[in-house]
mmCIF file of C-alpha atoms in Angstrom:
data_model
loop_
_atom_site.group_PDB
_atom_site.id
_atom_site.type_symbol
_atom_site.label_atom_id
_atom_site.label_comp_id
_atom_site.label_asym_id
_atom_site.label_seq_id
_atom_site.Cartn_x
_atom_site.Cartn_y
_atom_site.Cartn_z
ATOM 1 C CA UNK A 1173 33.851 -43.803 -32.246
ATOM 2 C CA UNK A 1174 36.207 -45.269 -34.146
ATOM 3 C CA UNK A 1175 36.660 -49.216 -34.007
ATOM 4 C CA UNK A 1176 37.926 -52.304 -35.827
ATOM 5 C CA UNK A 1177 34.761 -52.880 -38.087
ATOM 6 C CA UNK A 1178 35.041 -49.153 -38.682
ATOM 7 C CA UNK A 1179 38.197 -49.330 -40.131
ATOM 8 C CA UNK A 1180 37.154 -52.428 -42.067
ATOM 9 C CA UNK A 1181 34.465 -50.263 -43.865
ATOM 10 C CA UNK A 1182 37.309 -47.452 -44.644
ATOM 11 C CA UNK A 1183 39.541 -49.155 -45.623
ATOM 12 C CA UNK A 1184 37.387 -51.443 -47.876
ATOM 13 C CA UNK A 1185 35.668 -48.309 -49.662
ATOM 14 C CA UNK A 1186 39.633 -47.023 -50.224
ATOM 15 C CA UNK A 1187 40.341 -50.004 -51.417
ATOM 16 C CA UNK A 1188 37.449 -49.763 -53.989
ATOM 17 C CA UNK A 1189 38.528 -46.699 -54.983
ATOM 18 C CA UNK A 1190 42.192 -47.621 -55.910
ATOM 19 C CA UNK A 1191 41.169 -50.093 -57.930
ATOM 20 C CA UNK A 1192 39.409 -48.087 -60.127
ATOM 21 C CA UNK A 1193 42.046 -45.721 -62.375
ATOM 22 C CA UNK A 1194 39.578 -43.894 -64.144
ATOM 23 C CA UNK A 1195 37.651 -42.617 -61.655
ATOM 24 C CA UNK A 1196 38.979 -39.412 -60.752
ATOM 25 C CA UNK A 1197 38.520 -37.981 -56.976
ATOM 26 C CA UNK A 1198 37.718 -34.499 -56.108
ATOM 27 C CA UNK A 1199 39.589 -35.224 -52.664
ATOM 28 C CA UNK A 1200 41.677 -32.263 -53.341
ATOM 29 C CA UNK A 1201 39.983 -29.932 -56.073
ATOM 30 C CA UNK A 1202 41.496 -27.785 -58.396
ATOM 31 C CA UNK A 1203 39.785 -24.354 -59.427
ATOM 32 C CA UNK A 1204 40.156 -22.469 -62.278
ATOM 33 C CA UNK A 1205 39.939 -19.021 -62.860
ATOM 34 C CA UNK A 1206 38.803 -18.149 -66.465
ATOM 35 C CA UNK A 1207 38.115 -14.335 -67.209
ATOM 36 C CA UNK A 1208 37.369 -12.851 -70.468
ATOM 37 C CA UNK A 1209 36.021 -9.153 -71.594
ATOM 38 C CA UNK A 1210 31.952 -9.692 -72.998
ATOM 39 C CA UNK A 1211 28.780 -10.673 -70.768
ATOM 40 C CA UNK A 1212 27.751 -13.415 -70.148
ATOM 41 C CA UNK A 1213 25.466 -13.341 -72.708
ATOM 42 C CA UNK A 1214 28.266 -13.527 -74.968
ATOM 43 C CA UNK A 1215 30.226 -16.761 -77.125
ATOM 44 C CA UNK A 1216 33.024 -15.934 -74.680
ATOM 45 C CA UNK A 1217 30.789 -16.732 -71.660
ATOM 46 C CA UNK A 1218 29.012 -19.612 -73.175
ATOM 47 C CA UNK A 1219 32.078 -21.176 -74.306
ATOM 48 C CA UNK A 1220 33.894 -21.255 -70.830
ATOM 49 C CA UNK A 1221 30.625 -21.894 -68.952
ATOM 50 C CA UNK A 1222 30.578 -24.904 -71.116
ATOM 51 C CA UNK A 1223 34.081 -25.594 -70.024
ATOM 52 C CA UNK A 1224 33.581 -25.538 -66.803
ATOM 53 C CA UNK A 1225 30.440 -27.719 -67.037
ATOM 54 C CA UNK A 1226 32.473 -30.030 -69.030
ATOM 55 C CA UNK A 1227 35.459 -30.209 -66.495
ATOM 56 C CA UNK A 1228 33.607 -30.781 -63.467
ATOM 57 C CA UNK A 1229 31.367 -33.840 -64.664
ATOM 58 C CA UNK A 1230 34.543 -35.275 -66.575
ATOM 59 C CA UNK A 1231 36.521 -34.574 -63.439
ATOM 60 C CA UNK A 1232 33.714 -35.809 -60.829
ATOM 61 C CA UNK A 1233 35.105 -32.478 -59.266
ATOM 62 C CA UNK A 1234 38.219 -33.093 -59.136
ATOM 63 C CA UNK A 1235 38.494 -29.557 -61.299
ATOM 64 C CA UNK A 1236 36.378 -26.848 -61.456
ATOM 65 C CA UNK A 1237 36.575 -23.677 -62.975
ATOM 66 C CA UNK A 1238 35.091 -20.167 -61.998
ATOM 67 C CA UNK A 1239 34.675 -18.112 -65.122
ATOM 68 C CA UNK A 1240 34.926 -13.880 -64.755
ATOM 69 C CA UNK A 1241 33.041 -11.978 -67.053
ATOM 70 C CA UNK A 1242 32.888 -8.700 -68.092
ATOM 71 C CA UNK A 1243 36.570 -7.453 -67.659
ATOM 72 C CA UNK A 1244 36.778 -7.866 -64.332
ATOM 73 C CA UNK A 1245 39.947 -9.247 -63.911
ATOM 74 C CA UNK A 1246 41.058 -7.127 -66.824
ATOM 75 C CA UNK A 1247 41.191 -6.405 -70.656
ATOM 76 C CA UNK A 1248 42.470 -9.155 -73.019
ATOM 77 C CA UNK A 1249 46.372 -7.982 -72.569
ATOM 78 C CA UNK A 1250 45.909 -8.198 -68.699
ATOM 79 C CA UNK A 1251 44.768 -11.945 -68.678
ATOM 80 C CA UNK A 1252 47.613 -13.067 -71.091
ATOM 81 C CA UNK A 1253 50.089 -10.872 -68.223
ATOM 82 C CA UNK A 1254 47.868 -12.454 -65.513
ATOM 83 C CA UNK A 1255 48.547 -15.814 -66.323
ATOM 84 C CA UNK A 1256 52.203 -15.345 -65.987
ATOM 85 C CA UNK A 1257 52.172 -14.464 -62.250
ATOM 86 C CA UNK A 1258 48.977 -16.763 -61.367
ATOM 87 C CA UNK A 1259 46.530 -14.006 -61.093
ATOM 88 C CA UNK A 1260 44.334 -15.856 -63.795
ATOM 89 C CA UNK A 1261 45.036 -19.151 -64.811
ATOM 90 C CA UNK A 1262 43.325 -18.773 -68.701
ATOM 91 C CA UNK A 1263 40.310 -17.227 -70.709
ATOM 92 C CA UNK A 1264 39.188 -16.136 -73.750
ATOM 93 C CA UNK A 1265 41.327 -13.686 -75.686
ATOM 94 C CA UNK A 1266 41.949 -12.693 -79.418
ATOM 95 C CA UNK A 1267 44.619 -14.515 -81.155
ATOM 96 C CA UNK A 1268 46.316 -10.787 -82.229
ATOM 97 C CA UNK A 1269 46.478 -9.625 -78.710
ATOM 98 C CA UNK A 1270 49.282 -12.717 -78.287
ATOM 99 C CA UNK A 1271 52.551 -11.340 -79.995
ATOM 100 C CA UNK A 1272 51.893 -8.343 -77.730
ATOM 101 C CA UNK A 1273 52.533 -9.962 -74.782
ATOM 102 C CA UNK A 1274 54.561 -12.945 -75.790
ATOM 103 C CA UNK A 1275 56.005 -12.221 -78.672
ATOM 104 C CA UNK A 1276 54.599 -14.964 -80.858
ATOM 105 C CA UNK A 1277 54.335 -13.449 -84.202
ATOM 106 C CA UNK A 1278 52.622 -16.285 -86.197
ATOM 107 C CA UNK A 1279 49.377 -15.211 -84.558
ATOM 108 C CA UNK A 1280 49.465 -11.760 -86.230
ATOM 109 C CA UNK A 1281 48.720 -13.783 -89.449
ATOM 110 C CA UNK A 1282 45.374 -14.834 -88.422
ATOM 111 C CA UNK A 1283 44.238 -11.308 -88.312
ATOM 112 C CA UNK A 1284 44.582 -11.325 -92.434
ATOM 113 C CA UNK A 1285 41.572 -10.458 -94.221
ATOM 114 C CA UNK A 1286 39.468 -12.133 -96.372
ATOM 115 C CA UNK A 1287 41.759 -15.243 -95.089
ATOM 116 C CA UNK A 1288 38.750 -17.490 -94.368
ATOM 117 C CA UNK A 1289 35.581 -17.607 -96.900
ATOM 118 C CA UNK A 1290 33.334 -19.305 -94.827
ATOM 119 C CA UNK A 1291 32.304 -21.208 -91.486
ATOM 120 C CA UNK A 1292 33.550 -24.839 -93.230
ATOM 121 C CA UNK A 1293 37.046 -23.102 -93.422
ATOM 122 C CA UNK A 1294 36.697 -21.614 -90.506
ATOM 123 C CA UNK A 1295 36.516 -25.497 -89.037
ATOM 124 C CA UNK A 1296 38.862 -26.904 -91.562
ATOM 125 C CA UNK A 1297 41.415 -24.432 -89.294
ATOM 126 C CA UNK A 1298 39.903 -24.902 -85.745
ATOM 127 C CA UNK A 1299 39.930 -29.155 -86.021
ATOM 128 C CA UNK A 1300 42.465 -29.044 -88.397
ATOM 129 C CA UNK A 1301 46.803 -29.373 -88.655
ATOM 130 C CA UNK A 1302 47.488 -25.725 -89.563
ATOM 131 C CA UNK A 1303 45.384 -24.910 -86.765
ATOM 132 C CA UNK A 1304 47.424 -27.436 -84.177
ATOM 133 C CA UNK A 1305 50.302 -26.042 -86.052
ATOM 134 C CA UNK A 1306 50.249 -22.640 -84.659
ATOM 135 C CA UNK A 1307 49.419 -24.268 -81.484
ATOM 136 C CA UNK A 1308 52.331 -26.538 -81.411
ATOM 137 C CA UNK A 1309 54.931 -25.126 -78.981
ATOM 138 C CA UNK A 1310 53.106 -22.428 -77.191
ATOM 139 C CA UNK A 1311 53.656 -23.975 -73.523
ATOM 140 C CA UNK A 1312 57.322 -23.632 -73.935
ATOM 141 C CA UNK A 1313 57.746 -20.550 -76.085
ATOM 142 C CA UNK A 1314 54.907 -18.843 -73.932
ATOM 143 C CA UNK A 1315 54.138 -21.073 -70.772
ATOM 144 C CA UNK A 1316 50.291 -20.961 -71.813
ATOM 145 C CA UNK A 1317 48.365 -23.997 -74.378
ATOM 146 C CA UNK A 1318 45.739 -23.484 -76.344
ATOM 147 C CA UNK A 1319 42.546 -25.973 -75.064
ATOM 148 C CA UNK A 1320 40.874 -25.032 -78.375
ATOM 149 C CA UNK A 1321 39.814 -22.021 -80.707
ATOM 150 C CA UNK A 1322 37.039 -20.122 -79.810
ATOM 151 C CA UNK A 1323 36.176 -17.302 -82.329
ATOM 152 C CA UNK A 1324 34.800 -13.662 -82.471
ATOM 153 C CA UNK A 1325 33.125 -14.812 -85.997
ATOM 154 C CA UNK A 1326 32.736 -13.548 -88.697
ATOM 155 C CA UNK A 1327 33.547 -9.222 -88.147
ATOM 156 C CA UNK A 1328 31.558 -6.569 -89.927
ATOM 157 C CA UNK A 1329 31.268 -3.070 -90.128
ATOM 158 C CA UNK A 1330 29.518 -0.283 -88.314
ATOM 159 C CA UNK A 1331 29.696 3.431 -88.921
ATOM 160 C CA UNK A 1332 28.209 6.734 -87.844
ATOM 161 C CA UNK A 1333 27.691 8.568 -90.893
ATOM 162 C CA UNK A 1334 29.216 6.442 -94.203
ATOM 163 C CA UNK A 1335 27.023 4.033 -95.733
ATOM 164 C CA UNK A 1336 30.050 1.401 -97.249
ATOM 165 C CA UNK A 1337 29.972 -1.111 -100.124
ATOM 166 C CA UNK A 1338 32.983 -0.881 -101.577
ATOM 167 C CA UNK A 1339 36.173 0.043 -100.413
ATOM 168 C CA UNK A 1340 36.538 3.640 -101.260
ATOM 169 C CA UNK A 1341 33.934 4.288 -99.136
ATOM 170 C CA UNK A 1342 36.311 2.864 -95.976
ATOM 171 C CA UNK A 1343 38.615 5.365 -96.873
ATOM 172 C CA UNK A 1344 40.166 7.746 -94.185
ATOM 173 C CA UNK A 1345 37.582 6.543 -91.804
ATOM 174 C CA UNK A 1346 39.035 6.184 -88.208
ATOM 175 C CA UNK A 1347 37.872 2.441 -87.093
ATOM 176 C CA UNK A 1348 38.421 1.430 -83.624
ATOM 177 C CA UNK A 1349 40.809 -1.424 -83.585
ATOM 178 C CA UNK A 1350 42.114 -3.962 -80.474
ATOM 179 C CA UNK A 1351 46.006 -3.002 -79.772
ATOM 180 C CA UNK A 1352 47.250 -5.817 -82.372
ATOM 181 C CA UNK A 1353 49.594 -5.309 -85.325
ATOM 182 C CA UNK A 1354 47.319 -7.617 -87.437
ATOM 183 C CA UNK A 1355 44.466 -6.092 -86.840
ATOM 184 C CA UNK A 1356 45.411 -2.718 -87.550
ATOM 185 C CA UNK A 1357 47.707 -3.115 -90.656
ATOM 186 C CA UNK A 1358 44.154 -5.406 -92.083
ATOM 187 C CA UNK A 1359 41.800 -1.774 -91.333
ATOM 188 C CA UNK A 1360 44.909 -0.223 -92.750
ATOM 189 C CA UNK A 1361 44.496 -2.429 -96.012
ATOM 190 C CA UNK A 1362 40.725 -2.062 -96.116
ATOM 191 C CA UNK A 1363 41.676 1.748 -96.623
ATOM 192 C CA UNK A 1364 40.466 2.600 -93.056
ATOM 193 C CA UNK A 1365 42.422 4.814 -90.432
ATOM 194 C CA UNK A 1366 42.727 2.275 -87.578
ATOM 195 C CA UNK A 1367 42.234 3.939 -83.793
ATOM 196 C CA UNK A 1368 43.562 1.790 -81.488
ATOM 197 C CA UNK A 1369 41.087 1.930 -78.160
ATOM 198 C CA UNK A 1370 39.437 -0.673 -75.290
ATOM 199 C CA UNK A 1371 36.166 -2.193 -76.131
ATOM 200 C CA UNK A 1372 34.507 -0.217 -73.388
ATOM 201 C CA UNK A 1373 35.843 2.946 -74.462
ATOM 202 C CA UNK A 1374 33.767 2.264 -77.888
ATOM 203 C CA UNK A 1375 30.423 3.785 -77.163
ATOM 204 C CA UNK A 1376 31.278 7.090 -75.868
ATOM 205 C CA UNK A 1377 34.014 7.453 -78.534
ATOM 206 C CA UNK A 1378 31.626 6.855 -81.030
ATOM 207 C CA UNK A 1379 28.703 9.158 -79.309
ATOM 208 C CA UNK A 1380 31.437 12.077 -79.297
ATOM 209 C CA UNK A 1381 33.108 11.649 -82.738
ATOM 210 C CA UNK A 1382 36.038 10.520 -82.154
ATOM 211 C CA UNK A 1383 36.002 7.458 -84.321
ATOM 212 C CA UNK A 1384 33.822 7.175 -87.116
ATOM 213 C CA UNK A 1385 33.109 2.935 -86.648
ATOM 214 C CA UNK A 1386 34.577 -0.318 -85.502
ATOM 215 C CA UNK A 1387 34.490 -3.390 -86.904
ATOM 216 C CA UNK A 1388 33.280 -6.947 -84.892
ATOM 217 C CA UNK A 1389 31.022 -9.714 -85.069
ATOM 218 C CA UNK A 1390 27.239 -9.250 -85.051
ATOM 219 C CA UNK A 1391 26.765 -10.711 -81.763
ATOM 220 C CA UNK A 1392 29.227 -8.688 -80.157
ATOM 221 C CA UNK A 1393 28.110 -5.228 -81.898
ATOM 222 C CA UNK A 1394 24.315 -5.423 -80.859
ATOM 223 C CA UNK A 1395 25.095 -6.930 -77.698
ATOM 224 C CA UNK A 1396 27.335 -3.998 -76.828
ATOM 225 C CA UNK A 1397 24.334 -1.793 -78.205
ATOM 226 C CA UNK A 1398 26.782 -0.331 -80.764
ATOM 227 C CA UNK A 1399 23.124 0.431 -82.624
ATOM 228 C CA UNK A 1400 22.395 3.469 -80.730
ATOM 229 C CA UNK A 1401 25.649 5.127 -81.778
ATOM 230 C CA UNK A 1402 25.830 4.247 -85.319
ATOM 231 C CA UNK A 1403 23.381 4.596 -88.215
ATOM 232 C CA UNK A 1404 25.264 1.942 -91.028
ATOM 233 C CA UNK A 1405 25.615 -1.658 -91.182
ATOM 234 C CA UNK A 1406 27.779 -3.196 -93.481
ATOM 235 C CA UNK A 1407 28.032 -6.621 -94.295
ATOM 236 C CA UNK A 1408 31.635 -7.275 -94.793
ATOM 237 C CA UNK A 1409 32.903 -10.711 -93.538
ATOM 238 C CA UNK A 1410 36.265 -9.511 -94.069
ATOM 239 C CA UNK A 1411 38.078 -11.071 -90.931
ATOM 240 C CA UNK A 1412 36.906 -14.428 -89.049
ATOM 241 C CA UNK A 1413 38.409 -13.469 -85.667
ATOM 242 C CA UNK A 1414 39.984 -16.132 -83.257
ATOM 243 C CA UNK A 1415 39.693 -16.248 -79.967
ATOM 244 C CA UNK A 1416 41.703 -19.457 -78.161
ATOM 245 C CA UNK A 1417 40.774 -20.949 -74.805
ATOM 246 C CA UNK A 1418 44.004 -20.397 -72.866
ATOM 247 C CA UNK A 1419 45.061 -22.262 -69.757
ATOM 248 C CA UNK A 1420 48.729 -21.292 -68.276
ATOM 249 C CA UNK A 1421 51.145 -24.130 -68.349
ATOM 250 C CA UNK A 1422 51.476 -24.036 -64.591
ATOM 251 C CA UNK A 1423 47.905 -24.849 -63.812
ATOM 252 C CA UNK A 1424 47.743 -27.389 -66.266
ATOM 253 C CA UNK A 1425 50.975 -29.040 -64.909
ATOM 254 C CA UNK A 1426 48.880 -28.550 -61.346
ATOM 255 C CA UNK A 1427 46.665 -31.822 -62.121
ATOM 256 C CA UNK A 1428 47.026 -34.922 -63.019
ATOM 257 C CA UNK A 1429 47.897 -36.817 -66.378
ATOM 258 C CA UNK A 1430 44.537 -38.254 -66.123
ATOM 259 C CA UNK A 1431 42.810 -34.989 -65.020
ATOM 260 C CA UNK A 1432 44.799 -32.982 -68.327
ATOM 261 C CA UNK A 1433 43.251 -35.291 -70.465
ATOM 262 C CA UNK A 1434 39.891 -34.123 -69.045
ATOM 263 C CA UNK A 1435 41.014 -30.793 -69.468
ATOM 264 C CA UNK A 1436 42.400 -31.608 -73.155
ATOM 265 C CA UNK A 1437 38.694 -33.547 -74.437
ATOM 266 C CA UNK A 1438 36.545 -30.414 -72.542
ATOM 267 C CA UNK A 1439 38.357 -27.749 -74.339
ATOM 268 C CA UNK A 1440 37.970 -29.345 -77.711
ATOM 269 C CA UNK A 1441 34.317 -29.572 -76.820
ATOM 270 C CA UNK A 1442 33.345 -26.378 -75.113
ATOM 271 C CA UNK A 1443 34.798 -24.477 -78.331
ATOM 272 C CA UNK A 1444 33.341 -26.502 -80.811
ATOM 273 C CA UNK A 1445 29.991 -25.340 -79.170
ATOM 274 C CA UNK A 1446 31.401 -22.011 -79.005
ATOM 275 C CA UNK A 1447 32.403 -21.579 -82.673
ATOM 276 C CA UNK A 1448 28.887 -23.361 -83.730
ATOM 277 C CA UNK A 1449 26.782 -20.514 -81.807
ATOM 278 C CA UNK A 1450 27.965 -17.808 -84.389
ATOM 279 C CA UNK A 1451 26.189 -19.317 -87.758
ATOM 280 C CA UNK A 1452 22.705 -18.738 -86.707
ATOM 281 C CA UNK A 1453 23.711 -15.732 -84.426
ATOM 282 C CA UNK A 1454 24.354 -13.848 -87.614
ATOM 283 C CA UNK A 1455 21.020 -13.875 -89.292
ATOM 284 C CA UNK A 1456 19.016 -13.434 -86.240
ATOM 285 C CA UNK A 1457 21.329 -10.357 -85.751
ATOM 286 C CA UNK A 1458 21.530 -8.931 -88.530
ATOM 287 C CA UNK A 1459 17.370 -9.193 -88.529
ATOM 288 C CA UNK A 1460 17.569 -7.430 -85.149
ATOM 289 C CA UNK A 1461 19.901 -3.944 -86.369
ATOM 290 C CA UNK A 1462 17.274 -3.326 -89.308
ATOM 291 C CA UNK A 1463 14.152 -4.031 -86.898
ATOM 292 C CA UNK A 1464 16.306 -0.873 -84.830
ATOM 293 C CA UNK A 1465 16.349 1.087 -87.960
ATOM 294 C CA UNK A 1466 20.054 0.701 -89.261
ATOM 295 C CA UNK A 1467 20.961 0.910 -92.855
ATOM 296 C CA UNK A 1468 21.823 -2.443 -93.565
ATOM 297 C CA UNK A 1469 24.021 -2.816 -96.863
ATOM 298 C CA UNK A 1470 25.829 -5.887 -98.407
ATOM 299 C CA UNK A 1471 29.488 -5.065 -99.307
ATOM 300 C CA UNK A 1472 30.929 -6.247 -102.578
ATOM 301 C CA UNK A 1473 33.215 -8.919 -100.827
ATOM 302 C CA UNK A 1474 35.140 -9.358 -104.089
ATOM 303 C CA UNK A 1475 35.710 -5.687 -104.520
ATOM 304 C CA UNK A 1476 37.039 -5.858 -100.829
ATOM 305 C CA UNK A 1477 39.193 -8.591 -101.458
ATOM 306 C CA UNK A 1478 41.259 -7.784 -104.713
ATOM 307 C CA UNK A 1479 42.293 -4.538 -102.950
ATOM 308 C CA UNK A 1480 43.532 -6.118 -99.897
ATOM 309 C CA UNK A 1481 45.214 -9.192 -101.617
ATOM 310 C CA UNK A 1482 48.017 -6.989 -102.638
ATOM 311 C CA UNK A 1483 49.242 -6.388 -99.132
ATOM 312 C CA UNK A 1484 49.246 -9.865 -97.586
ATOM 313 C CA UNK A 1485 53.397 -9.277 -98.370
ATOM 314 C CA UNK A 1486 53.471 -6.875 -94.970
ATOM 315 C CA UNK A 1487 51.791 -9.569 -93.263
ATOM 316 C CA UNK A 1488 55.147 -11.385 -94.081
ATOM 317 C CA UNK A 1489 57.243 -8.679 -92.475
ATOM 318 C CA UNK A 1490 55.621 -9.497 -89.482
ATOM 319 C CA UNK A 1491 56.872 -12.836 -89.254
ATOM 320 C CA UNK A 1492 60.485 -12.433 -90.357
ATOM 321 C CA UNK A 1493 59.130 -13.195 -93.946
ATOM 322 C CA UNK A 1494 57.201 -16.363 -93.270
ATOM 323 C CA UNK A 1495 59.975 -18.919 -93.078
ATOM 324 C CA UNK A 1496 57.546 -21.852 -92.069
ATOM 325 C CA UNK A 1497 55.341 -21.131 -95.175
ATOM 326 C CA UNK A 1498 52.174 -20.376 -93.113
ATOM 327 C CA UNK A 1499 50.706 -18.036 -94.570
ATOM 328 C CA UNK A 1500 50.362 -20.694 -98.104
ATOM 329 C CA UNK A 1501 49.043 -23.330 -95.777
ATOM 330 C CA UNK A 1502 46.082 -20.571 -94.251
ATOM 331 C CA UNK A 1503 45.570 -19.949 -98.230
ATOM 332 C CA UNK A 1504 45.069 -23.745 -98.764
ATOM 333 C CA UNK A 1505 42.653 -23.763 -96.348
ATOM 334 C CA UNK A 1506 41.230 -20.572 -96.876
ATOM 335 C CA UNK A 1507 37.875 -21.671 -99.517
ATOM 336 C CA UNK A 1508 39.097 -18.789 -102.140
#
């Protein structure tokens, strides 16, 4: 029954409430759907798992985000197309896989290899301005924002047959390769024969012949098992691999100022933890394909990168010949 001192009491704790901007309300809640490609045993998982964590305690529920693993709302092209009509509102997806479906051609220069030298320039571009540089815009030029950079890590190499330490031994072989410009024309300049194919084609392709290796991070190669279908390990480090949180424009605009600024600090956070998983990952992985009986070699990284250097000029071509000088300021930054 509702009466007078009723009232009293709602209106009193409303009252309380309103008086207290900070405190965001979960009156109406806002959910997020995240999807991205890997298990959630992967960086990609972890990262937007830590998201969401992040977004509901900083929201008091006022967001909340439900993160899809495993491809099932589709590959890396269909999430960046999903976003556009609402079926996904963000995820994790690989910086190169962005001028396909927007048309933002500064991303293919992130794909360059031997760009990055280590994880400290790695971070000096995540946390950094030519980092928020290539962010800077997106929301109108693509109606998504980057919440922060998540990362693949450093990539390496796997192969069937060819032990590789230097780059004539990359040549002719057909890599698998994401459907990216960058990423193929940097196999191309390694002296590989880049296949274009989905991640979960991978296995079988490599089981029947029909591509020779792929290239990835450590974590995502023996998670994926890709040691049952190879027999060489090479330690390469020739690409650090990006991987931005992405959050459509219209879902952020959904909430809030004071709920986007939630949405702004928990991004920044969720793929700082992201991007710090990969360090250790690496040795413990790299441990784990000789313990499965892989031939394990280190490739001469110098070697690698003096024949590459001479084709960062058709990176250029890809970006209309670099008119905003970024591929200097990734040099700058680089550690080289």
């Amino acid at each position: 029954m509702i009466n007078r001192r009723s009232l009293l009491m709602r209106g009193g704790a409303a009252a309380s409430v309103l008086c207290a901007p900070n405190l965001l309300r979960a009156a109406s809640t806002r959910e997020l759907r995240l999807a991205h490609i890997f298990p959630t045993t992967h960086p990609y998982h972890l990262g937007l798992a830590k998201f969401a964590e992040e977004i509901e305690a900083r929201t008091n529920g006022a967001v909340t985000a439900q993160v899809f693993p495993s491809a099932q709302l589709g590959g890396e092209i269909q999430i960046l197309e999903g976003m556009n009509f609402g079926l996904v509102d963000g995820g994790a997806v690989a910086s190169g896989s962005i001028p396909s479906t927007h048309g933002v051609n500064r991303f293919h220069l992130l794909d360059m290899p031997y760009l990055l030298k280590d994880y400290e320039a790695a971070e000096r571009f995540a946390t950094g301005e030519v980092g928020q540089q290539f962010r800077e815009g997106l929301p109108e030029e693509a109606g998504f924002r980057i919440l922060g950079y998540g990362a693949s890590g450093f990539h390496q190499m796997v192969t069937r047959d060819q032990p590789v330490v230097e780059p004539k031994d990359v040549e002719a072989l057909k890599l698998r390769v994401w459907e990216a410009p960058g990423a193929k024309l940097a196999l191309e300049l390694l002296g590989a024969n880049p296949t274009p194919m989905a991640y979960a084609e991978v296995f079988s392709a490599l089981q029947q012949g029909v591509v020779d290796g792929l290239t990835n991070s450590l974590t995502t190669l023996y998670q994926t098992k890709m040691y049952e279908v190879t027999e060489n390990l090479a330690i390469t480090r020739h690409a650090y691999v990006w991987v931005p949180m992405v959050l459509s424009e219209s879902a952020y605009q959904s909430v809030g100022e004071a709920e986007r600024k939630e949405i702004d600090a928990a991004g920044e956070v969720a793929t700082a933890y992201w991007r710090g998983l990969f360090p250790k990952q690496d040795a413990e992985y790299e441990a784990q394909f000789k313990a499965e009986g892989l031939n394990v070699t280190q490739a001469d990284q110098a070697k690698f990168r003096q024949h590459v250097e001479g084709g960062y000029d058709r990176y250029a071509s890809l970006v209309d010949g670099d008119p905003n000088g970024l591929i200097p300021m990734l040099a700058s930054i680089g550690g080289y």
